[in-house]
PDB file of C-alpha atoms in Angstrom:
ATOM      1  CA  MET O   1       0.000   0.000   0.000  1.00 39.00           C
ATOM      2  CA  LYS O   2       2.875   2.343   0.798  1.00 42.00           C
ATOM      3  CA  ILE O   3       4.368   1.688  -2.639  1.00 40.00           C
ATOM      4  CA  ILE O   4       1.013   2.368  -4.339  1.00 38.00           C
ATOM      5  CA  GLY O   5       0.668   5.536  -2.283  1.00 43.00           C
ATOM      6  CA  LYS O   6       4.103   6.736  -3.379  1.00 41.00           C
ATOM      7  CA  ILE O   7       3.286   5.973  -7.008  1.00 36.00           C
ATOM      8  CA  MET O   8      -0.008   7.873  -6.774  1.00 37.00           C
ATOM      9  CA  ALA O   9       1.761  10.806  -5.134  1.00 40.00           C
ATOM     10  CA  ALA O  10       4.363  10.848  -7.895  1.00 40.00           C
ATOM     11  CA  VAL O  11       1.667  10.735 -10.584  1.00 35.00           C
ATOM     12  CA  LEU O  12      -0.194  13.584  -8.883  1.00 37.00           C
ATOM     13  CA  ALA O  13       2.993  15.644  -8.634  1.00 42.00           C
ATOM     14  CA  LEU O  14       3.800  15.069 -12.306  1.00 37.00           C
ATOM     15  CA  SER O  15       0.280  16.022 -13.361  1.00 39.00           C
ATOM     16  CA  LEU O  16       0.471  19.210 -11.321  1.00 38.00           C
ATOM     17  CA  MET O  17       3.847  20.033 -12.828  1.00 42.00           C
ATOM     18  CA  ALA O  18       2.486  19.394 -16.306  1.00 42.00           C
ATOM     19  CA  GLY O  19      -0.448  21.672 -15.622  1.00 46.00           C
ATOM     20  CA  TYR O  20       1.841  24.332 -14.176  1.00 42.00           C
ATOM     21  CA  GLY O  21       4.060  24.074 -17.224  1.00 47.00           C
ATOM     22  CA  SER O  22       1.145  24.399 -19.623  1.00 45.00           C
ATOM     23  CA  ILE O  23      -0.047  27.512 -17.802  1.00 39.00           C
ATOM     24  CA  HIS O  24       3.377  29.112 -18.156  1.00 43.00           C
ATOM     25  CA  THR O  25       3.590  28.038 -21.786  1.00 46.00           C
ATOM     26  CA  LYS O  26       0.280  29.762 -22.479  1.00 44.00           C
ATOM     27  CA  GLN O  27       1.449  32.864 -20.616  1.00 46.00           C
ATOM     28  CA  ALA O  28       4.708  32.914 -22.573  1.00 47.00           C
ATOM     29  CA  ALA O  29       2.834  32.523 -25.855  1.00 47.00           C
ATOM     30  CA  LEU O  30       0.540  35.394 -24.916  1.00 47.00           C
ATOM     31  CA  ALA O  31       3.527  37.548 -23.983  1.00 52.00           C
ATOM     32  CA  ALA O  32       5.176  36.770 -27.337  1.00 71.00           C
ATOM     33  CA  LYS O  33       2.137  37.934 -29.320  1.00 91.00           C
ATOM     34  CA  THR O  34       2.143  41.534 -30.456  1.00 91.00           C
ATOM     35  CA  PHE O  35      -0.035  43.839 -32.490  1.00 93.00           C
ATOM     36  CA  LYS O  36       1.131  46.741 -34.610  1.00 92.00           C
ATOM     37  CA  ILE O  37      -0.204  50.272 -34.215  1.00 92.00           C
ATOM     38  CA  LYS O  38       0.420  53.460 -36.138  1.00 91.00           C
ATOM     39  CA  ALA O  39       1.373  55.540 -33.122  1.00 91.00           C
ATOM     40  CA  ASP O  40       1.416  58.690 -35.241  1.00 90.00           C
ATOM     41  CA  VAL O  41       1.674  59.685 -38.886  1.00 87.00           C
ATOM     42  CA  ASP O  42       5.422  59.036 -38.980  1.00 89.00           C
ATOM     43  CA  PHE O  43       6.071  55.881 -36.944  1.00 92.00           C
ATOM     44  CA  THR O  44       4.659  52.554 -35.815  1.00 93.00           C
ATOM     45  CA  LEU O  45       5.134  50.430 -32.699  1.00 94.00           C
ATOM     46  CA  LYS O  46       4.465  46.812 -31.801  1.00 94.00           C
ATOM     47  CA  LEU O  47       2.637  46.381 -28.502  1.00 95.00           C
ATOM     48  CA  PRO O  48       2.330  43.178 -26.449  1.00 95.00           C
ATOM     49  CA  GLU O  49      -1.069  41.514 -26.705  1.00 94.00           C
ATOM     50  CA  SER O  50      -1.488  42.138 -22.970  1.00 93.00           C
ATOM     51  CA  TRP O  51      -1.559  45.887 -23.712  1.00 95.00           C
ATOM     52  CA  ARG O  52      -4.672  45.672 -25.864  1.00 93.00           C
ATOM     53  CA  ASN O  53      -7.404  47.979 -24.469  1.00 94.00           C
ATOM     54  CA  ASN O  54      -5.204  48.678 -21.438  1.00 95.00           C
ATOM     55  CA  TYR O  55      -3.388  51.850 -22.504  1.00 95.00           C
ATOM     56  CA  VAL O  56      -4.120  55.466 -23.392  1.00 95.00           C
ATOM     57  CA  ILE O  57      -2.274  57.562 -26.003  1.00 95.00           C
ATOM     58  CA  LYS O  58      -1.859  61.331 -25.846  1.00 94.00           C
ATOM     59  CA  ARG O  59      -0.288  63.240 -28.752  1.00 92.00           C
ATOM     60  CA  SER O  60       0.933  66.788 -29.168  1.00 90.00           C
ATOM     61  CA  LYS O  61      -0.771  68.736 -31.948  1.00 84.00           C
ATOM     62  CA  SER O  62       2.424  69.566 -33.796  1.00 82.00           C
ATOM     63  CA  LYS O  63       4.980  67.162 -35.244  1.00 79.00           C
ATOM     64  CA  LYS O  64       7.897  69.550 -34.810  1.00 85.00           C
ATOM     65  CA  GLN O  65      10.829  69.847 -32.401  1.00 86.00           C
ATOM     66  CA  GLY O  66       9.840  68.606 -28.943  1.00 88.00           C
ATOM     67  CA  SER O  67       6.544  67.061 -30.064  1.00 91.00           C
ATOM     68  CA  TYR O  68       5.522  63.783 -28.475  1.00 93.00           C
ATOM     69  CA  VAL O  69       3.361  60.674 -28.359  1.00 95.00           C
ATOM     70  CA  ALA O  70       2.800  59.579 -24.745  1.00 96.00           C
ATOM     71  CA  PHE O  71       1.566  56.208 -23.475  1.00 96.00           C
ATOM     72  CA  PHE O  72      -0.278  55.722 -20.174  1.00 97.00           C
ATOM     73  CA  SER O  73      -1.636  52.781 -18.240  1.00 96.00           C
ATOM     74  CA  LYS O  74      -5.392  53.100 -18.717  1.00 95.00           C
ATOM     75  CA  LYS O  75      -6.689  52.576 -15.178  1.00 96.00           C
ATOM     76  CA  CYS O  76      -4.137  54.856 -13.527  1.00 96.00           C
ATOM     77  CA  TYR O  77      -4.780  57.544 -16.110  1.00 96.00           C
ATOM     78  CA  GLN O  78      -8.536  57.358 -15.635  1.00 95.00           C
ATOM     79  CA  GLN O  79      -8.235  57.489 -11.845  1.00 96.00           C
ATOM     80  CA  THR O  80      -5.441  60.029 -11.344  1.00 95.00           C
ATOM     81  CA  THR O  81      -4.366  61.248 -14.836  1.00 94.00           C
ATOM     82  CA  ASP O  82      -0.977  59.681 -14.012  1.00 96.00           C
ATOM     83  CA  GLY O  83       0.210  56.239 -15.085  1.00 96.00           C
ATOM     84  CA  TRP O  84       2.695  57.541 -17.661  1.00 96.00           C
ATOM     85  CA  LEU O  85       4.721  54.668 -19.136  1.00 97.00           C
ATOM     86  CA  PHE O  86       6.871  56.437 -21.727  1.00 97.00           C
ATOM     87  CA  SER O  87       6.811  58.955 -24.547  1.00 96.00           C
ATOM     88  CA  ILE O  88       8.361  59.091 -27.995  1.00 96.00           C
ATOM     89  CA  MET O  89       9.613  62.628 -28.600  1.00 96.00           C
ATOM     90  CA  ARG O  90      10.951  64.232 -31.764  1.00 95.00           C
ATOM     91  CA  TYR O  91      14.140  66.278 -31.794  1.00 95.00           C
ATOM     92  CA  LYS O  92      16.142  67.806 -34.627  1.00 91.00           C
ATOM     93  CA  ASP O  93      19.157  68.316 -32.361  1.00 91.00           C
ATOM     94  CA  ASP O  94      20.855  66.690 -29.363  1.00 91.00           C
ATOM     95  CA  SER O  95      19.050  68.690 -26.671  1.00 92.00           C
ATOM     96  CA  TYR O  96      17.284  65.499 -25.553  1.00 93.00           C
ATOM     97  CA  MET O  97      20.572  64.492 -23.940  1.00 93.00           C
ATOM     98  CA  ASP O  98      19.747  66.865 -21.087  1.00 92.00           C
ATOM     99  CA  MET O  99      16.846  64.640 -20.051  1.00 93.00           C
ATOM    100  CA  PRO O 100      17.283  62.482 -16.936  1.00 93.00           C
ATOM    101  CA  GLN O 101      15.999  59.240 -18.488  1.00 95.00           C
ATOM    102  CA  TYR O 102      15.929  58.644 -22.239  1.00 95.00           C
ATOM    103  CA  GLU O 103      16.950  56.343 -25.082  1.00 94.00           C
ATOM    104  CA  LEU O 104      17.508  57.160 -28.751  1.00 94.00           C
ATOM    105  CA  ALA O 105      15.038  54.770 -30.380  1.00 94.00           C
ATOM    106  CA  GLY O 106      15.125  55.855 -34.031  1.00 94.00           C
ATOM    107  CA  LYS O 107      16.377  58.472 -36.471  1.00 93.00           C
ATOM    108  CA  TRP O 108      15.026  59.433 -39.911  1.00 91.00           C
ATOM    109  CA  ASN O 109      13.676  62.399 -41.902  1.00 85.00           C
ATOM    110  CA  GLY O 110      15.953  64.704 -39.929  1.00 86.00           C
ATOM    111  CA  PHE O 111      14.386  63.785 -36.578  1.00 91.00           C
ATOM    112  CA  ASN O 112      15.713  61.900 -33.574  1.00 94.00           C
ATOM    113  CA  TYR O 113      12.940  59.730 -32.111  1.00 96.00           C
ATOM    114  CA  VAL O 114      13.684  59.599 -28.408  1.00 96.00           C
ATOM    115  CA  ALA O 115      12.021  57.402 -25.807  1.00 96.00           C
ATOM    116  CA  VAL O 116      11.573  59.329 -22.558  1.00 96.00           C
ATOM    117  CA  PHE O 117      10.746  57.583 -19.282  1.00 97.00           C
ATOM    118  CA  PRO O 118       9.303  58.682 -15.924  1.00 96.00           C
ATOM    119  CA  THR O 119      11.641  59.229 -12.995  1.00 95.00           C
ATOM    120  CA  ASP O 120       8.951  59.387 -10.304  1.00 95.00           C
ATOM    121  CA  ILE O 121       6.182  57.068  -9.112  1.00 96.00           C
ATOM    122  CA  GLN O 122       3.177  57.073 -11.440  1.00 96.00           C
ATOM    123  CA  THR O 123       0.689  55.114  -9.326  1.00 96.00           C
ATOM    124  CA  PHE O 124       0.053  57.393  -6.326  1.00 95.00           C
ATOM    125  CA  GLY O 125      -3.623  57.396  -5.355  1.00 95.00           C
ATOM    126  CA  ALA O 126      -4.518  54.553  -7.711  1.00 95.00           C
ATOM    127  CA  THR O 127      -6.309  51.359  -6.705  1.00 96.00           C
ATOM    128  CA  LYS O 128      -4.510  48.034  -6.353  1.00 96.00           C
ATOM    129  CA  ALA O 129      -5.972  46.896  -9.662  1.00 97.00           C
ATOM    130  CA  ALA O 130      -4.691  50.028 -11.385  1.00 96.00           C
ATOM    131  CA  LYS O 131      -1.231  49.618  -9.850  1.00 97.00           C
ATOM    132  CA  LYS O 132      -1.154  45.997 -10.959  1.00 96.00           C
ATOM    133  CA  GLN O 133      -2.044  46.984 -14.515  1.00 97.00           C
ATOM    134  CA  TYR O 134       0.656  49.655 -14.556  1.00 97.00           C
ATOM    135  CA  LEU O 135       3.328  47.219 -13.354  1.00 96.00           C
ATOM    136  CA  LYS O 136       2.261  44.661 -15.947  1.00 95.00           C
ATOM    137  CA  LEU O 137       2.477  47.152 -18.805  1.00 96.00           C
ATOM    138  CA  SER O 138       5.717  48.755 -17.645  1.00 95.00           C
ATOM    139  CA  GLY O 139       7.424  45.367 -17.865  1.00 93.00           C
ATOM    140  CA  GLY O 140       6.969  45.388 -21.639  1.00 93.00           C
ATOM    141  CA  VAL O 141       8.092  48.945 -22.359  1.00 95.00           C
ATOM    142  CA  ASP O 142      11.625  48.028 -23.506  1.00 94.00           C
ATOM    143  CA  ASN O 143      10.300  45.695 -26.205  1.00 93.00           C
ATOM    144  CA  VAL O 144       7.864  48.352 -27.377  1.00 95.00           C
ATOM    145  CA  ILE O 145      10.638  50.939 -27.724  1.00 94.00           C
ATOM    146  CA  VAL O 146      12.890  48.754 -29.879  1.00 91.00           C
ATOM    147  CA  SER O 147       9.975  47.945 -32.199  1.00 92.00           C
ATOM    148  CA  ILE O 148       9.747  51.525 -33.515  1.00 93.00           C
ATOM    149  CA  ARG O 149       9.637  51.712 -37.307  1.00 90.00           C
ATOM    150  CA  PRO O 150       8.973  54.504 -39.807  1.00 90.00           C
ATOM    151  CA  ALA O 151       5.425  54.591 -41.103  1.00 85.00           C
ATOM    152  CA  GLU O 152       5.050  53.750 -44.771  1.00 76.00           C
ATOM    153  CA  ARG O 153       5.221  56.746 -47.041  1.00 65.00           C
ATOM    154  CA  ARG O 154       2.221  57.192 -49.286  1.00 53.00           C
ATOM    155  CA  LYS O 155       3.771  59.076 -52.193  1.00 59.00           C
ATOM    156  CA  GLU O 156       7.217  59.775 -53.566  1.00 57.00           C
ATOM    157  CA  GLU O 157       8.368  63.374 -53.598  1.00 68.00           C
ATOM    158  CA  LYS O 158      10.096  65.099 -56.473  1.00 75.00           C
ATOM    159  CA  GLY O 159      13.885  64.992 -56.384  1.00 82.00           C
ATOM    160  CA  VAL O 160      14.052  61.860 -54.224  1.00 87.00           C
ATOM    161  CA  CYS O 161      16.828  59.375 -54.940  1.00 90.00           C
ATOM    162  CA  ARG O 162      15.570  56.011 -53.700  1.00 88.00           C
ATOM    163  CA  PHE O 163      17.487  52.878 -52.807  1.00 88.00           C
ATOM    164  CA  SER O 164      16.087  49.601 -51.509  1.00 83.00           C
ATOM    165  CA  ASP O 165      16.117  50.602 -47.835  1.00 87.00           C
ATOM    166  CA  PHE O 166      16.480  54.394 -47.749  1.00 91.00           C
ATOM    167  CA  SER O 167      16.037  57.553 -49.785  1.00 91.00           C
ATOM    168  CA  LEU O 168      17.706  60.963 -50.046  1.00 94.00           C
ATOM    169  CA  LYS O 169      16.387  64.298 -51.277  1.00 93.00           C
ATOM    170  CA  LEU O 170      18.709  65.814 -53.867  1.00 94.00           C
ATOM    171  CA  PRO O 171      18.682  69.480 -54.912  1.00 94.00           C
ATOM    172  CA  GLU O 172      17.721  70.249 -58.497  1.00 92.00           C
ATOM    173  CA  SER O 173      21.316  71.400 -59.107  1.00 92.00           C
ATOM    174  CA  TRP O 174      22.506  67.810 -58.580  1.00 94.00           C
ATOM    175  CA  LYS O 175      20.555  66.484 -61.557  1.00 92.00           C
ATOM    176  CA  ASN O 176      22.915  64.741 -64.036  1.00 93.00           C
ATOM    177  CA  ASN O 177      25.919  65.981 -62.038  1.00 95.00           C
ATOM    178  CA  TYR O 178      26.647  63.006 -59.784  1.00 95.00           C
ATOM    179  CA  ILE O 179      27.522  59.315 -59.952  1.00 93.00           C
ATOM    180  CA  VAL O 180      26.516  56.612 -57.476  1.00 93.00           C
ATOM    181  CA  GLU O 181      28.683  53.630 -56.574  1.00 89.00           C
ATOM    182  CA  MET O 182      27.386  50.685 -54.563  1.00 85.00           C
ATOM    183  CA  GLY O 183      29.753  49.089 -52.055  1.00 77.00           C
ATOM    184  CA  LYS O 184      29.964  45.398 -51.264  1.00 64.00           C
ATOM    185  CA  GLY O 185      28.206  43.789 -48.329  1.00 53.00           C
ATOM    186  CA  ASN O 186      24.510  43.360 -47.700  1.00 48.00           C
ATOM    187  CA  GLU O 187      21.720  45.815 -47.025  1.00 47.00           C
ATOM    188  CA  LYS O 188      22.092  45.474 -43.280  1.00 49.00           C
ATOM    189  CA  GLU O 189      25.815  45.519 -42.648  1.00 54.00           C
ATOM    190  CA  ASN O 190      29.191  46.549 -44.059  1.00 61.00           C
ATOM    191  CA  SER O 191      27.793  48.051 -47.249  1.00 79.00           C
ATOM    192  CA  TYR O 192      27.597  51.581 -48.548  1.00 87.00           C
ATOM    193  CA  VAL O 193      26.271  53.878 -51.251  1.00 92.00           C
ATOM    194  CA  ALA O 194      28.819  56.463 -52.423  1.00 94.00           C
ATOM    195  CA  PHE O 195      28.078  59.727 -54.237  1.00 95.00           C
ATOM    196  CA  CYS O 196      30.714  61.354 -56.450  1.00 96.00           C
ATOM    197  CA  ALA O 197      30.818  64.535 -58.529  1.00 96.00           C
ATOM    198  CA  LYS O 198      30.440  63.350 -62.118  1.00 95.00           C
ATOM    199  CA  GLU O 199      33.176  65.325 -63.893  1.00 96.00           C
ATOM    200  CA  CYS O 200      35.828  64.644 -61.246  1.00 95.00           C
ATOM    201  CA  TYR O 201      34.944  60.970 -61.257  1.00 95.00           C
ATOM    202  CA  ASN O 202      35.083  60.728 -65.035  1.00 95.00           C
ATOM    203  CA  GLN O 203      38.480  62.428 -65.158  1.00 94.00           C
ATOM    204  CA  THR O 204      40.318  60.933 -62.170  1.00 93.00           C
ATOM    205  CA  LYS O 205      37.986  58.418 -60.453  1.00 91.00           C
ATOM    206  CA  LEU O 206      37.931  60.844 -57.519  1.00 93.00           C
ATOM    207  CA  GLY O 207      35.280  63.425 -56.681  1.00 95.00           C
ATOM    208  CA  TRP O 208      33.886  61.515 -53.699  1.00 96.00           C
ATOM    209  CA  LEU O 209      31.307  63.669 -51.896  1.00 97.00           C
ATOM    210  CA  PHE O 210      30.005  61.278 -49.237  1.00 96.00           C
ATOM    211  CA  SER O 211      28.834  57.745 -48.599  1.00 95.00           C
ATOM    212  CA  ILE O 212      25.941  56.300 -46.634  1.00 95.00           C
ATOM    213  CA  GLY O 213      27.220  53.261 -44.749  1.00 94.00           C
ATOM    214  CA  ARG O 214      25.106  50.622 -43.027  1.00 93.00           C
ATOM    215  CA  PHE O 215      26.140  49.371 -39.589  1.00 92.00           C
ATOM    216  CA  THR O 216      24.592  47.033 -37.034  1.00 90.00           C
ATOM    217  CA  ASP O 217      27.090  47.989 -34.332  1.00 90.00           C
ATOM    218  CA  GLU O 218      28.976  51.111 -33.241  1.00 91.00           C
ATOM    219  CA  SER O 219      32.174  50.432 -35.183  1.00 92.00           C
ATOM    220  CA  TYR O 220      31.445  53.515 -37.307  1.00 93.00           C
ATOM    221  CA  GLN O 221      32.595  55.601 -34.342  1.00 94.00           C
ATOM    222  CA  GLU O 222      36.169  54.767 -35.351  1.00 94.00           C
ATOM    223  CA  LEU O 223      35.760  56.573 -38.693  1.00 94.00           C
ATOM    224  CA  PRO O 224      37.667  59.869 -39.017  1.00 94.00           C
ATOM    225  CA  ASP O 225      34.698  61.950 -40.240  1.00 95.00           C
ATOM    226  CA  TYR O 226      31.098  60.759 -40.012  1.00 96.00           C
ATOM    227  CA  GLU O 227      27.583  61.608 -38.879  1.00 95.00           C
ATOM    228  CA  LEU O 228      24.855  59.244 -37.707  1.00 95.00           C
ATOM    229  CA  VAL O 229      21.961  60.340 -39.915  1.00 94.00           C
ATOM    230  CA  GLY O 230      19.476  57.465 -39.715  1.00 94.00           C
ATOM    231  CA  MET O 231      18.485  54.535 -37.526  1.00 93.00           C
ATOM    232  CA  TRP O 232      15.670  52.026 -38.067  1.00 90.00           C
ATOM    233  CA  ASN O 233      15.090  48.282 -38.402  1.00 84.00           C
ATOM    234  CA  GLY O 234      18.199  47.620 -36.326  1.00 85.00           C
ATOM    235  CA  VAL O 235      20.494  49.382 -38.815  1.00 91.00           C
ATOM    236  CA  SER O 236      22.453  52.607 -38.286  1.00 93.00           C
ATOM    237  CA  TYR O 237      22.819  54.716 -41.425  1.00 94.00           C
ATOM    238  CA  VAL O 238      26.033  56.709 -41.242  1.00 96.00           C
ATOM    239  CA  ALA O 239      27.169  59.515 -43.544  1.00 96.00           C
ATOM    240  CA  ILE O 240      30.911  59.197 -44.191  1.00 96.00           C
ATOM    241  CA  PHE O 241      32.882  62.144 -45.550  1.00 96.00           C
ATOM    242  CA  PRO O 242      36.271  62.508 -47.269  1.00 95.00           C
ATOM    243  CA  THR O 243      39.183  63.894 -45.280  1.00 94.00           C
ATOM    244  CA  ASP O 244      41.383  64.755 -48.275  1.00 94.00           C
ATOM    245  CA  VAL O 245      41.001  66.861 -51.421  1.00 93.00           C
ATOM    246  CA  GLN O 246      38.894  65.115 -54.057  1.00 94.00           C
ATOM    247  CA  PHE O 247      39.480  67.331 -57.095  1.00 93.00           C
ATOM    248  CA  ASP O 248      43.265  67.268 -57.584  1.00 92.00           C
ATOM    249  CA  GLY O 249      44.306  67.048 -61.220  1.00 92.00           C
ATOM    250  CA  VAL O 250      40.917  67.907 -62.710  1.00 92.00           C
ATOM    251  CA  THR O 251      39.806  70.782 -64.905  1.00 95.00           C
ATOM    252  CA  GLU O 252      38.513  74.029 -63.438  1.00 95.00           C
ATOM    253  CA  GLU O 253      35.005  73.109 -64.559  1.00 95.00           C
ATOM    254  CA  ALA O 254      35.167  69.767 -62.754  1.00 95.00           C
ATOM    255  CA  ALA O 255      36.532  71.381 -59.585  1.00 96.00           C
ATOM    256  CA  ALA O 256      33.761  73.992 -59.708  1.00 96.00           C
ATOM    257  CA  GLN O 257      31.136  71.257 -60.085  1.00 96.00           C
ATOM    258  CA  TYR O 258      32.523  69.387 -57.080  1.00 96.00           C
ATOM    259  CA  GLN O 259      32.587  72.484 -54.883  1.00 96.00           C
ATOM    260  CA  LYS O 260      29.031  73.388 -55.869  1.00 96.00           C
ATOM    261  CA  LEU O 261      27.698  69.954 -54.945  1.00 96.00           C
ATOM    262  CA  ASP O 262      29.765  69.810 -51.775  1.00 96.00           C
ATOM    263  CA  LYS O 263      27.999  72.890 -50.382  1.00 96.00           C
ATOM    264  CA  SER O 264      24.721  70.977 -50.022  1.00 96.00           C
ATOM    265  CA  VAL O 265      26.098  67.608 -48.850  1.00 96.00           C
ATOM    266  CA  LYS O 266      25.055  68.084 -45.215  1.00 95.00           C
ATOM    267  CA  LYS O 267      21.505  68.924 -46.250  1.00 95.00           C
ATOM    268  CA  VAL O 268      21.360  65.860 -48.494  1.00 96.00           C
ATOM    269  CA  VAL O 269      22.584  63.347 -45.906  1.00 95.00           C
ATOM    270  CA  ARG O 270      20.251  64.725 -43.240  1.00 93.00           C
ATOM    271  CA  SER O 271      17.281  64.229 -45.559  1.00 92.00           C
ATOM    272  CA  ILE O 272      17.627  60.443 -45.268  1.00 93.00           C
ATOM    273  CA  ALA O 273      14.345  58.598 -44.877  1.00 89.00           C
ATOM    274  CA  PRO O 274      13.079  55.012 -45.211  1.00 85.00           C
TER     275      PRO O 274
END
């Protein structure tokens, strides 16, 4: 009887463990599910399934410097107007670095998309249920931030030079005056698109104006002259500039063409967009 009792106890324990495991498997599967939202006209986010109907969005009216899209836990917001989880803010400069708690989440169309987080308690005066909801949602914030993507563009603008994964706006004066070279690698790493002044390139194979390099790490920081101009889909788009003269040995006309194009290089690279 003792042996039978031990066997029954073991079977019961195994069945409980199996049930416990299935519960956690279901919870993990639920946590892995996401749904995509267009957070604003210019970017999307993927939210955990557990967030559905449990959050509130507040947006600034403008889409300019310092504008934002803020996310709140629904119950806390309804009870106390607190419950702030995070915001995505737009900056054209680096002034966001003065914030106490932030993360650069994306960069395109000349804007830095910065995730800003609360530094104080957001659940004061809320019920236990509201606090529980806030804690549950706040645990998924990091995954939401890294899911940021540019919203799809509806129409192509005039003067846009498009590649498979990014585009640049070129001034009218660049028309028929430049050459593009594609570097080796793939679209996500160790590849580049180089722009050269046409006449210099034809005469000496020089005339390099800039390149857009793709990086999935921070190795670009070792380059002598660069600017991080874009960041989305896990790829950093880096403008790389020459550090030596690019029109030696060319005609005056070719040198003049190079210098004319070079004046607008910064504007071109900062126009990068998906």
